[in-house]
mmCIF file of C-alpha atoms and ligand atoms in Angstrom:
data_model
loop_
_atom_site.group_PDB
_atom_site.id
_atom_site.type_symbol
_atom_site.label_atom_id
_atom_site.label_comp_id
_atom_site.label_asym_id
_atom_site.label_seq_id
_atom_site.Cartn_x
_atom_site.Cartn_y
_atom_site.Cartn_z
ATOM 1 C CA MET A 614 8.711 -1.513 15.948
ATOM 2 C CA LYS A 615 8.379 1.656 14.385
ATOM 3 C CA VAL A 616 4.548 2.593 13.253
ATOM 4 C CA LEU A 617 4.117 5.234 10.637
ATOM 5 C CA ALA A 618 1.074 7.365 10.360
ATOM 6 C CA ILE A 619 0.069 9.754 7.626
ATOM 7 C CA LEU A 620 -2.615 11.799 8.551
ATOM 8 C CA TYR A 621 -4.351 15.076 7.974
ATOM 9 C CA LYS A 622 -3.534 18.347 10.027
ATOM 10 C CA GLY A 623 -6.592 19.133 11.592
ATOM 11 C CA GLY A 624 -5.483 22.560 13.035
ATOM 12 C CA SER A 625 -7.735 24.313 16.104
ATOM 13 C CA ALA A 626 -10.773 22.139 14.995
ATOM 14 C CA ALA A 627 -8.815 19.192 16.118
ATOM 15 C CA LYS A 628 -7.688 20.902 19.492
ATOM 16 C CA GLU A 629 -11.339 21.951 19.805
ATOM 17 C CA GLU A 630 -13.186 18.246 19.115
ATOM 18 C CA PRO A 631 -11.268 15.372 19.771
ATOM 19 C CA ARG A 632 -13.558 13.464 18.065
ATOM 20 C CA LEU A 633 -11.431 14.583 14.974
ATOM 21 C CA LEU A 634 -9.504 11.045 15.467
ATOM 22 C CA GLY A 635 -8.015 10.811 11.936
ATOM 23 C CA THR A 636 -5.584 14.167 12.449
ATOM 24 C CA VAL A 637 -2.185 14.589 13.192
ATOM 25 C CA GLU A 638 -3.145 16.018 16.562
ATOM 26 C CA ASN A 639 -5.458 13.199 17.601
ATOM 27 C CA GLN A 640 -3.239 10.815 16.455
ATOM 28 C CA LEU A 641 -6.325 7.771 15.786
ATOM 29 C CA GLY A 642 -6.278 7.685 19.605
ATOM 30 C CA ILE A 643 -3.678 4.983 20.100
ATOM 31 C CA ARG A 644 -0.466 6.748 20.851
ATOM 32 C CA GLU A 645 -0.440 5.775 24.397
ATOM 33 C CA TRP A 646 -1.577 2.220 23.455
ATOM 34 C CA LEU A 647 1.094 1.534 21.358
ATOM 35 C CA GLU A 648 3.917 3.299 23.433
ATOM 36 C CA SER A 649 2.650 1.359 26.514
ATOM 37 C CA GLN A 650 3.907 -1.697 24.462
ATOM 38 C CA GLY A 651 7.233 -0.112 23.747
ATOM 39 C CA HIS A 652 6.536 0.735 20.004
ATOM 40 C CA GLU A 653 7.559 4.007 18.246
ATOM 41 C CA TYR A 654 4.488 5.942 17.072
ATOM 42 C CA VAL A 655 5.632 9.002 14.206
ATOM 43 C CA VAL A 656 2.713 10.646 12.974
ATOM 44 C CA SER A 657 2.802 13.610 10.444
ATOM 45 C CA ASP A 658 0.899 15.081 7.486
ATOM 46 C CA SER A 659 4.216 15.853 5.609
ATOM 47 C CA LYS A 660 4.001 13.458 2.800
ATOM 48 C CA GLU A 661 5.307 14.871 -0.325
ATOM 49 C CA GLY A 662 8.881 14.895 -1.636
ATOM 50 C CA PRO A 663 12.070 13.265 -0.403
ATOM 51 C CA ASP A 664 12.392 15.339 2.633
ATOM 52 C CA SER A 665 9.178 14.777 3.808
ATOM 53 C CA ASP A 666 8.083 12.895 7.053
ATOM 54 C CA PHE A 667 6.847 9.806 4.888
ATOM 55 C CA GLN A 668 9.731 9.584 2.783
ATOM 56 C CA LYS A 669 11.955 9.752 5.770
ATOM 57 C CA HIS A 670 10.394 7.450 8.128
ATOM 58 C CA ILE A 671 9.206 4.638 5.223
ATOM 59 C CA VAL A 672 12.487 3.221 5.436
ATOM 60 C CA ASP A 673 12.757 1.643 8.548
ATOM 61 C CA ALA A 674 8.797 1.723 9.615
ATOM 62 C CA GLU A 675 6.930 -1.888 9.966
ATOM 63 C CA VAL A 676 3.601 -0.716 9.797
ATOM 64 C CA LEU A 677 2.346 2.447 7.683
ATOM 65 C CA ILE A 678 -0.921 3.950 8.454
ATOM 66 C CA THR A 679 -2.687 6.332 5.970
ATOM 67 C CA THR A 680 -5.821 7.374 4.939
ATOM 68 C CA PRO A 681 -7.739 8.024 1.743
ATOM 69 C CA PHE A 682 -8.438 11.799 2.890
ATOM 70 C CA HIS A 683 -4.767 13.322 2.735
ATOM 71 C CA PRO A 684 -3.254 9.959 1.091
ATOM 72 C CA GLY A 685 0.699 9.498 1.141
ATOM 73 C CA TYR A 686 1.193 7.833 -2.197
ATOM 74 C CA LEU A 687 3.176 4.739 -1.613
ATOM 75 C CA THR A 688 4.500 4.268 -5.185
ATOM 76 C CA ALA A 689 6.501 1.103 -6.504
ATOM 77 C CA GLU A 690 9.760 3.205 -5.896
ATOM 78 C CA LEU A 691 9.273 4.108 -2.554
ATOM 79 C CA PHE A 692 8.076 0.368 -1.889
ATOM 80 C CA GLU A 693 11.981 -0.147 -2.950
ATOM 81 C CA LYS A 694 13.148 1.948 -0.062
ATOM 82 C CA ALA A 695 10.484 0.337 2.264
ATOM 83 C CA LYS A 696 12.662 -2.689 3.480
ATOM 84 C CA LYS A 697 11.387 -3.273 6.844
ATOM 85 C CA LEU A 698 7.539 -2.382 5.960
ATOM 86 C CA LYS A 699 5.164 -5.745 6.446
ATOM 87 C CA ILE A 700 1.942 -4.052 6.525
ATOM 88 C CA CYS A 701 -0.178 -0.989 5.540
ATOM 89 C CA ILE A 702 -3.701 0.067 7.169
ATOM 90 C CA THR A 703 -5.767 2.333 5.606
ATOM 91 C CA ALA A 704 -7.987 4.151 8.077
ATOM 92 C CA GLY A 705 -10.936 4.172 5.982
ATOM 93 C CA VAL A 706 -11.725 2.606 2.587
ATOM 94 C CA GLY A 707 -10.124 2.626 -0.575
ATOM 95 C CA SER A 708 -6.253 1.780 -0.850
ATOM 96 C CA ASP A 709 -5.603 3.023 -4.365
ATOM 97 C CA HIS A 710 -3.006 5.519 -2.974
ATOM 98 C CA ILE A 711 -0.828 2.140 -2.180
ATOM 99 C CA ASP A 712 0.565 0.778 -5.347
ATOM 100 C CA LEU A 713 -1.268 -2.666 -4.677
ATOM 101 C CA ASN A 714 0.833 -4.411 -7.191
ATOM 102 C CA SER A 715 3.986 -3.675 -5.775
ATOM 103 C CA ALA A 716 2.368 -4.770 -2.523
ATOM 104 C CA VAL A 717 1.741 -7.973 -3.876
ATOM 105 C CA LYS A 718 5.413 -8.227 -5.064
ATOM 106 C CA ASN A 719 7.176 -7.010 -2.200
ATOM 107 C CA GLY A 720 5.181 -9.334 0.212
ATOM 108 C CA VAL A 721 3.381 -6.332 2.109
ATOM 109 C CA GLN A 722 0.135 -7.008 3.292
ATOM 110 C CA VAL A 723 -2.475 -3.987 2.727
ATOM 111 C CA LEU A 724 -5.718 -3.563 4.878
ATOM 112 C CA GLU A 725 -8.203 -1.416 5.079
ATOM 113 C CA VAL A 726 -11.440 -0.645 7.386
ATOM 114 C CA SER A 727 -14.348 -2.192 5.085
ATOM 115 C CA GLY A 728 -17.491 -1.057 5.953
ATOM 116 C CA SER A 729 -16.376 1.613 8.302
ATOM 117 C CA ASN A 730 -17.690 4.619 6.447
ATOM 118 C CA VAL A 731 -20.083 3.213 3.534
ATOM 119 C CA VAL A 732 -23.307 4.352 5.161
ATOM 120 C CA SER A 733 -21.572 7.965 5.447
ATOM 121 C CA VAL A 734 -20.521 8.140 1.731
ATOM 122 C CA ALA A 735 -23.988 6.565 0.853
ATOM 123 C CA GLU A 736 -25.831 9.366 2.592
ATOM 124 C CA HIS A 737 -23.440 12.193 0.987
ATOM 125 C CA VAL A 738 -24.210 10.799 -2.722
ATOM 126 C CA VAL A 739 -27.818 10.878 -2.179
ATOM 127 C CA MET A 740 -27.491 14.470 -0.991
ATOM 128 C CA SER A 741 -25.089 15.086 -3.994
ATOM 129 C CA ILE A 742 -27.789 13.506 -6.209
ATOM 130 C CA LEU A 743 -30.463 15.913 -4.985
ATOM 131 C CA LEU A 744 -28.528 18.880 -5.008
ATOM 132 C CA LEU A 745 -27.584 18.779 -8.418
ATOM 133 C CA VAL A 746 -31.090 17.739 -9.734
ATOM 134 C CA ARG A 747 -32.850 20.297 -7.835
ATOM 135 C CA ASN A 748 -30.286 23.182 -8.658
ATOM 136 C CA PHE A 749 -29.502 23.524 -4.973
ATOM 137 C CA VAL A 750 -26.451 25.448 -4.627
ATOM 138 C CA PRO A 751 -27.265 28.352 -7.160
ATOM 139 C CA ALA A 752 -30.680 28.782 -5.444
ATOM 140 C CA HIS A 753 -28.663 29.061 -2.094
ATOM 141 C CA GLU A 754 -26.054 31.562 -3.617
ATOM 142 C CA VAL A 755 -29.367 33.802 -4.685
ATOM 143 C CA ILE A 756 -30.198 34.139 -1.351
ATOM 144 C CA GLU A 757 -26.703 34.978 -0.064
ATOM 145 C CA ARG A 758 -26.335 37.861 -2.397
ATOM 146 C CA GLY A 759 -29.499 39.072 -1.187
ATOM 147 C CA ASP A 760 -31.347 38.410 -4.503
ATOM 148 C CA TRP A 761 -34.722 36.641 -4.816
ATOM 149 C CA GLN A 762 -35.221 35.428 -8.456
ATOM 150 C CA VAL A 763 -36.955 32.440 -8.485
ATOM 151 C CA SER A 764 -37.071 31.737 -12.486
ATOM 152 C CA ASP A 765 -33.336 31.814 -12.458
ATOM 153 C CA VAL A 766 -33.121 28.787 -10.301
ATOM 154 C CA ALA A 767 -36.187 27.220 -11.216
ATOM 155 C CA ARG A 768 -35.273 26.960 -14.876
ATOM 156 C CA ASN A 769 -32.690 24.227 -14.108
ATOM 157 C CA ALA A 770 -34.479 22.586 -11.245
ATOM 158 C CA PHE A 771 -36.115 18.992 -11.516
ATOM 159 C CA ASP A 772 -37.251 16.335 -9.423
ATOM 160 C CA LEU A 773 -35.341 13.119 -8.846
ATOM 161 C CA GLU A 774 -38.939 11.445 -8.986
ATOM 162 C CA GLY A 775 -39.449 9.703 -12.524
ATOM 163 C CA LYS A 776 -35.382 9.693 -13.299
ATOM 164 C CA VAL A 777 -33.148 6.778 -14.090
ATOM 165 C CA VAL A 778 -30.282 6.478 -11.619
ATOM 166 C CA GLY A 779 -27.710 4.156 -12.052
ATOM 167 C CA THR A 780 -24.275 3.210 -10.231
ATOM 168 C CA ILE A 781 -20.868 1.943 -11.400
ATOM 169 C CA GLY A 782 -19.968 -0.394 -8.699
ATOM 170 C CA ALA A 783 -22.769 -2.038 -6.816
ATOM 171 C CA GLY A 784 -20.545 -3.064 -3.713
ATOM 172 C CA ARG A 785 -20.939 -1.778 -0.275
ATOM 173 C CA ILE A 786 -21.360 1.738 -1.266
ATOM 174 C CA GLY A 787 -23.024 1.595 -4.496
ATOM 175 C CA TYR A 788 -25.762 -0.805 -3.050
ATOM 176 C CA ARG A 789 -26.605 1.336 -0.236
ATOM 177 C CA VAL A 790 -27.118 4.458 -2.523
ATOM 178 C CA LEU A 791 -29.688 1.902 -3.984
ATOM 179 C CA GLN A 792 -31.207 1.097 -0.764
ATOM 180 C CA ARG A 793 -31.641 4.843 -0.179
ATOM 181 C CA LEU A 794 -33.008 5.829 -3.550
ATOM 182 C CA LEU A 795 -35.760 3.273 -3.283
ATOM 183 C CA PRO A 796 -38.459 5.521 -2.023
ATOM 184 C CA PHE A 797 -37.649 8.492 -4.434
ATOM 185 C CA ASP A 798 -39.987 6.443 -6.671
ATOM 186 C CA CYS A 799 -36.962 6.727 -9.738
ATOM 187 C CA LYS A 800 -38.198 5.788 -13.002
ATOM 188 C CA GLU A 801 -35.391 3.084 -12.833
ATOM 189 C CA LEU A 802 -32.450 1.940 -10.853
ATOM 190 C CA ILE A 803 -29.521 0.329 -12.946
ATOM 191 C CA TYR A 804 -25.967 -0.916 -12.287
ATOM 192 C CA TYR A 805 -22.889 -1.599 -13.996
ATOM 193 C CA ASP A 806 -20.202 -3.946 -12.332
ATOM 194 C CA TYR A 807 -18.615 -7.058 -13.173
ATOM 195 C CA ALA A 808 -19.700 -8.703 -10.073
ATOM 196 C CA PRO A 809 -23.374 -9.274 -10.217
ATOM 197 C CA LEU A 810 -25.643 -8.593 -7.057
ATOM 198 C CA PRO A 811 -27.013 -11.641 -5.784
ATOM 199 C CA GLU A 812 -30.289 -12.090 -6.873
ATOM 200 C CA ALA A 813 -32.196 -11.277 -3.643
ATOM 201 C CA ALA A 814 -30.232 -8.517 -3.163
ATOM 202 C CA ALA A 815 -30.710 -7.107 -6.824
ATOM 203 C CA LYS A 816 -34.642 -7.685 -6.156
ATOM 204 C CA THR A 817 -35.081 -5.963 -3.087
ATOM 205 C CA VAL A 818 -33.537 -2.781 -4.257
ATOM 206 C CA ASN A 819 -35.276 -3.470 -7.756
ATOM 207 C CA ALA A 820 -32.104 -3.008 -9.829
ATOM 208 C CA ARG A 821 -31.347 -4.224 -13.448
ATOM 209 C CA ARG A 822 -27.769 -4.666 -14.399
ATOM 210 C CA VAL A 823 -26.476 -3.217 -17.579
ATOM 211 C CA GLU A 824 -23.137 -4.983 -19.026
ATOM 212 C CA ASP A 825 -21.937 -2.659 -21.500
ATOM 213 C CA LEU A 826 -20.567 0.443 -20.145
ATOM 214 C CA LYS A 827 -21.682 2.670 -23.232
ATOM 215 C CA ASP A 828 -25.318 1.452 -22.986
ATOM 216 C CA PHE A 829 -25.523 1.718 -19.491
ATOM 217 C CA VAL A 830 -24.446 5.683 -19.316
ATOM 218 C CA SER A 831 -26.638 6.299 -21.947
ATOM 219 C CA GLN A 832 -29.954 5.232 -20.198
ATOM 220 C CA CYS A 833 -28.897 7.013 -17.025
ATOM 221 C CA ASP A 834 -30.301 10.388 -15.866
ATOM 222 C CA VAL A 835 -28.179 10.176 -12.964
ATOM 223 C CA VAL A 836 -25.053 8.202 -12.669
ATOM 224 C CA THR A 837 -23.161 7.830 -9.676
ATOM 225 C CA VAL A 838 -19.747 6.228 -9.534
ATOM 226 C CA ASN A 839 -18.944 3.739 -6.392
ATOM 227 C CA CYS A 840 -16.110 1.586 -7.560
ATOM 228 C CA PRO A 841 -12.661 1.032 -6.447
ATOM 229 C CA LEU A 842 -9.780 3.198 -8.425
ATOM 230 C CA HIS A 843 -7.464 0.921 -10.126
ATOM 231 C CA GLU A 844 -5.985 0.027 -13.605
ATOM 232 C CA GLY A 845 -9.449 -0.764 -14.727
ATOM 233 C CA THR A 846 -11.241 2.303 -13.509
ATOM 234 C CA ARG A 847 -8.548 4.962 -13.816
ATOM 235 C CA GLY A 848 -10.258 7.533 -16.487
ATOM 236 C CA LEU A 849 -13.174 5.592 -16.941
ATOM 237 C CA VAL A 850 -15.195 8.145 -17.300
ATOM 238 C CA ASN A 851 -13.712 10.311 -20.144
ATOM 239 C CA ALA A 852 -14.539 12.436 -23.236
ATOM 240 C CA ASP A 853 -15.616 9.318 -25.233
ATOM 241 C CA LEU A 854 -17.657 8.006 -22.622
ATOM 242 C CA LEU A 855 -19.398 11.235 -21.430
ATOM 243 C CA LYS A 856 -20.217 11.479 -25.230
ATOM 244 C CA HIS A 857 -22.788 8.546 -24.542
ATOM 245 C CA PHE A 858 -24.130 10.073 -21.592
ATOM 246 C CA LYS A 859 -27.821 11.586 -22.199
ATOM 247 C CA LYS A 860 -27.335 15.619 -22.877
ATOM 248 C CA GLY A 861 -27.788 17.019 -19.044
ATOM 249 C CA ALA A 862 -27.452 14.081 -17.285
ATOM 250 C CA TRP A 863 -25.823 14.702 -13.738
ATOM 251 C CA LEU A 864 -22.559 12.714 -12.613
ATOM 252 C CA VAL A 865 -21.799 12.202 -9.029
ATOM 253 C CA ASN A 866 -18.321 10.839 -8.050
ATOM 254 C CA THR A 867 -17.506 10.154 -4.445
ATOM 255 C CA ALA A 868 -15.409 6.994 -5.246
ATOM 256 C CA ARG A 869 -12.047 8.512 -6.443
ATOM 257 C CA GLY A 870 -11.332 11.850 -8.619
ATOM 258 C CA ALA A 871 -9.021 9.778 -11.052
ATOM 259 C CA ILE A 872 -11.915 7.687 -12.032
ATOM 260 C CA CYS A 873 -13.392 10.715 -13.953
ATOM 261 C CA ASP A 874 -11.161 12.570 -16.571
ATOM 262 C CA LYS A 875 -10.263 16.315 -15.113
ATOM 263 C CA ASP A 876 -10.248 17.816 -18.308
ATOM 264 C CA ALA A 877 -13.161 15.876 -20.013
ATOM 265 C CA VAL A 878 -14.985 16.431 -17.214
ATOM 266 C CA ALA A 879 -14.686 20.346 -16.954
ATOM 267 C CA ALA A 880 -15.163 20.446 -20.513
ATOM 268 C CA ALA A 881 -18.485 18.373 -20.853
ATOM 269 C CA ILE A 882 -19.951 20.778 -17.954
ATOM 270 C CA LYS A 883 -18.891 23.954 -19.769
ATOM 271 C CA SER A 884 -20.752 22.586 -22.938
ATOM 272 C CA GLY A 885 -23.704 21.497 -20.809
ATOM 273 C CA GLN A 886 -23.045 17.730 -22.605
ATOM 274 C CA ILE A 887 -23.615 17.171 -18.336
ATOM 275 C CA ASN A 888 -25.778 19.303 -16.267
ATOM 276 C CA GLY A 889 -23.777 19.219 -13.100
ATOM 277 C CA TYR A 890 -20.842 17.179 -11.418
ATOM 278 C CA ALA A 891 -20.625 16.663 -7.448
ATOM 279 C CA GLY A 892 -18.465 14.691 -5.400
ATOM 280 C CA ASP A 893 -15.966 15.297 -2.720
ATOM 281 C CA VAL A 894 -12.741 13.297 -4.421
ATOM 282 C CA TRP A 895 -9.917 14.687 -6.589
ATOM 283 C CA ASN A 896 -7.212 13.679 -8.975
ATOM 284 C CA VAL A 897 -4.825 15.279 -6.660
ATOM 285 C CA GLN A 898 -5.145 16.046 -2.677
ATOM 286 C CA PRO A 899 -5.238 18.399 -1.473
ATOM 287 C CA ALA A 900 -6.438 19.856 -4.760
ATOM 288 C CA PRO A 901 -4.514 22.807 -6.259
ATOM 289 C CA LYS A 902 -5.971 26.291 -5.714
ATOM 290 C CA ASP A 903 -6.533 26.682 -9.430
ATOM 291 C CA HIS A 904 -8.107 23.038 -9.978
ATOM 292 C CA SER A 905 -10.908 23.302 -12.657
ATOM 293 C CA TRP A 906 -13.146 21.373 -10.743
ATOM 294 C CA ARG A 907 -13.588 24.241 -8.229
ATOM 295 C CA THR A 908 -14.947 26.635 -10.279
ATOM 296 C CA MET A 909 -16.821 24.708 -13.320
ATOM 297 C CA LYS A 910 -20.078 25.398 -13.965
ATOM 298 C CA ASN A 911 -22.780 24.859 -16.491
ATOM 299 C CA PRO A 912 -23.965 27.331 -19.247
ATOM 300 C CA LEU A 913 -26.895 28.303 -16.516
ATOM 301 C CA GLY A 914 -24.100 29.183 -13.914
ATOM 302 C CA GLY A 915 -24.706 26.016 -11.896
ATOM 303 C CA GLY A 916 -24.015 22.432 -11.866
ATOM 304 C CA ASN A 917 -20.792 22.186 -9.278
ATOM 305 C CA GLY A 918 -21.573 20.356 -6.216
ATOM 306 C CA MET A 919 -17.620 19.904 -5.045
ATOM 307 C CA VAL A 920 -16.467 19.774 -1.567
ATOM 308 C CA PRO A 921 -13.069 18.925 0.168
ATOM 309 C CA HIS A 922 -12.669 14.969 0.657
ATOM 310 C CA TYR A 923 -14.840 14.424 3.671
ATOM 311 C CA SER A 924 -17.691 12.711 2.767
ATOM 312 C CA GLY A 925 -16.281 9.342 4.556
ATOM 313 C CA THR A 926 -14.849 11.266 7.546
ATOM 314 C CA THR A 927 -17.688 12.264 9.620
ATOM 315 C CA LEU A 928 -17.299 11.980 13.172
ATOM 316 C CA ASP A 929 -19.446 9.020 13.434
ATOM 317 C CA ALA A 930 -17.235 7.390 10.476
ATOM 318 C CA GLN A 931 -14.126 8.627 12.347
ATOM 319 C CA ALA A 932 -14.924 6.543 15.865
ATOM 320 C CA ARG A 933 -15.340 3.119 13.292
ATOM 321 C CA TYR A 934 -12.542 3.318 11.515
ATOM 322 C CA ALA A 935 -9.882 4.643 14.118
ATOM 323 C CA ARG A 936 -11.830 1.517 16.105
ATOM 324 C CA GLY A 937 -11.228 -0.650 13.204
ATOM 325 C CA THR A 938 -7.690 0.448 12.598
ATOM 326 C CA LYS A 939 -6.393 -0.653 16.332
ATOM 327 C CA SER A 940 -8.390 -3.762 15.830
ATOM 328 C CA ILE A 941 -6.269 -4.608 12.811
ATOM 329 C CA LEU A 942 -2.975 -3.410 14.617
ATOM 330 C CA GLU A 943 -3.994 -5.628 17.395
ATOM 331 C CA ASN A 944 -4.647 -8.369 15.304
ATOM 332 C CA TYR A 945 -1.400 -8.107 13.941
ATOM 333 C CA LEU A 946 0.910 -7.624 16.812
ATOM 334 C CA THR A 947 -0.859 -10.356 18.488
ATOM 335 C CA SER A 948 -0.326 -12.820 15.382
ATOM 336 C CA LYS A 949 -4.509 -12.856 15.123
ATOM 337 C CA ALA A 950 -6.052 -14.000 11.953
ATOM 338 C CA GLN A 951 -7.283 -10.325 10.333
ATOM 339 C CA GLU A 952 -11.105 -10.050 9.180
ATOM 340 C CA PRO A 953 -11.392 -11.469 5.773
ATOM 341 C CA GLN A 954 -13.148 -8.795 4.359
ATOM 342 C CA ASN A 955 -10.387 -6.121 5.740
ATOM 343 C CA VAL A 956 -7.834 -8.163 3.772
ATOM 344 C CA ILE A 957 -7.289 -6.233 0.208
ATOM 345 C CA VAL A 958 -3.658 -7.619 -0.525
ATOM 346 C CA GLY A 959 -2.731 -10.799 1.715
ATOM 347 C CA VAL A 960 1.032 -12.040 1.752
ATOM 348 C CA GLY A 961 2.094 -11.939 -1.890
ATOM 349 C CA LYS A 962 -1.549 -11.976 -3.474
ATOM 350 C CA TYR A 963 -4.731 -9.994 -3.748
ATOM 351 C CA GLU A 964 -7.687 -11.245 -1.543
ATOM 352 C CA THR A 965 -10.612 -9.078 -2.754
ATOM 353 C CA LYS A 966 -11.993 -9.105 -6.444
ATOM 354 C CA ALA A 967 -12.948 -5.459 -6.020
ATOM 355 C CA TYR A 968 -9.757 -3.815 -7.198
ATOM 356 C CA GLY A 969 -9.962 -5.197 -10.807
ATOM 357 C CA GLN A 970 -10.745 -8.487 -12.715
ATOM 358 C CA ARG A 971 -7.384 -10.596 -12.665
HETATM 359 P P1 LIG B 669 -16.522 -2.576 -2.407
HETATM 360 O O1 LIG B 669 -15.043 -3.343 -2.516
HETATM 361 O O2 LIG B 669 -17.682 -2.720 -0.933
HETATM 362 O O3 LIG B 669 -17.329 -2.507 -3.758
HETATM 363 C C1 LIG B 669 -16.745 -1.907 -4.928
HETATM 364 C C2 LIG B 669 -17.436 -2.626 -6.081
HETATM 365 O O4 LIG B 669 -16.907 -2.190 -7.374
HETATM 366 C C3 LIG B 669 -17.405 -4.406 -6.148
HETATM 367 O O5 LIG B 669 -18.822 -4.682 -6.218
HETATM 368 C C4 LIG B 669 -16.963 -4.157 -7.409
HETATM 369 O O6 LIG B 669 -16.982 -5.448 -8.220
HETATM 370 C C5 LIG B 669 -17.096 -3.382 -8.209
HETATM 371 N N1 LIG B 669 -15.813 -2.686 -9.334
HETATM 372 C C6 LIG B 669 -14.619 -2.855 -9.028
HETATM 373 N N2 LIG B 669 -14.054 -2.321 -10.669
HETATM 374 C C7 LIG B 669 -15.070 -2.034 -11.573
HETATM 375 C C8 LIG B 669 -15.124 -1.575 -13.014
HETATM 376 N N3 LIG B 669 -14.218 -1.583 -13.324
HETATM 377 N N4 LIG B 669 -16.560 -1.548 -12.951
HETATM 378 C C9 LIG B 669 -17.699 -1.532 -12.539
HETATM 379 N N5 LIG B 669 -17.902 -1.854 -10.957
HETATM 380 C C10 LIG B 669 -16.537 -2.334 -10.483
HETATM 381 O O7 LIG B 669 -16.105 -0.942 -1.808
HETATM 382 P P2 LIG B 669 -17.238 0.165 -1.204
HETATM 383 O O8 LIG B 669 -16.865 -0.009 0.207
HETATM 384 O O9 LIG B 669 -18.319 -0.078 -1.891
HETATM 385 O O10 LIG B 669 -16.358 1.608 -1.558
HETATM 386 C C11 LIG B 669 -15.947 1.634 -2.717
HETATM 387 C C12 LIG B 669 -14.764 2.980 -3.559
HETATM 388 O O11 LIG B 669 -15.520 4.135 -2.691
HETATM 389 C C13 LIG B 669 -13.435 2.666 -2.377
HETATM 390 O O12 LIG B 669 -12.727 1.525 -3.023
HETATM 391 C C14 LIG B 669 -13.350 4.053 -2.401
HETATM 392 O O13 LIG B 669 -12.274 4.129 -3.470
HETATM 393 C C15 LIG B 669 -14.561 4.894 -2.482
HETATM 394 N N6 LIG B 669 -14.701 5.637 -0.965
HETATM 395 C C16 LIG B 669 -14.797 6.968 -0.969
HETATM 396 C C17 LIG B 669 -14.717 7.336 0.540
HETATM 397 C C18 LIG B 669 -15.065 8.983 0.539
HETATM 398 O O14 LIG B 669 -14.877 9.419 1.731
HETATM 399 N N7 LIG B 669 -15.232 9.673 -0.626
HETATM 400 C C19 LIG B 669 -15.087 6.497 1.735
HETATM 401 C C20 LIG B 669 -15.067 5.607 1.487
HETATM 402 C C21 LIG B 669 -14.721 4.526 -0.056
#
């Protein structure tokens, strides 16, 4: 059996730090185990174009392992060539880089390691909210420059206390964000999700559901995006929706870049319609050098909290998703039932309700 893994290159960091398991160098720690059972294990970061290792090996791979941090995009067209493919495993959470409708059509299962990095991301979201609201990045830049003009940064620094924070998506990550925000004494915590939280869970975090998206964003000082990318969320935060945001609100997106319209966000920051944008996910990954989100700034020269896609790939998270990937593979190889929460697409059908209402 051929197992193909598309992972990111870790370079010298991965040689020095073996806990960087999700890299080409450290191969999720499963090479010996797979080879000892006679399987072929191909690992590469080469994923774009017809000459890439991804496209070369997908034709006879039975198992595909990918990671959202360096997504191998398995399109409908590539599915046609992947004649032997039986199972796609996402080492992490978020399988939008796999054309899920084609997976259903072709009877290919898609599993992810649900929950493996949800705390890692929730912590990053809370950090990003704070760094935007408190105007942290420009303040740090003042120090690096050797300056000390307090008023230049204090003019756009606020407290999180007393603000309304809302999450689009209140699943594993969205809910953990709400839990972590409780002690900040926000004015209100609200959420927008077609799946309402169980009553007790909503009560625990004192969160109110708002059913209309425009109405929802118009009430928020901070919006955080925590839903998967699918047909119903691609471009959800676009120029039209941004007009309904409170002027000067902050937007944090660690879910998927393409949920927010790239140009609309850059324009809204530039005009001051929103005061800042932070996150680690991009519409294309790796993001091109000239991507507007790298350098966009609000009229006061701040409001950019963008980083590369790493919130869910802390060393703690890598240990969890490497272990989870192995366990999914083990189940597959021994024909054992998979953990239901890991199954996004079963044979011929969606098993999750999180990737859109069908
Ligand atoms: P989850 O399945 O537990 O929760 C997703 C929630 O989003 C569900 O409650 C679902 O009903 C809701 N949802 C779906 N479509 C929606 C819509 N149109 N409007 C409002 N809500 C909608 O998933 P999770 O573990 O919380 O992860 C969410 C997403 O976060 C993943 O799919 C992935 O894209 C992203 N993620 C990013 C990183 C990172 O490193 N940046 C890591 C992990 C996950």
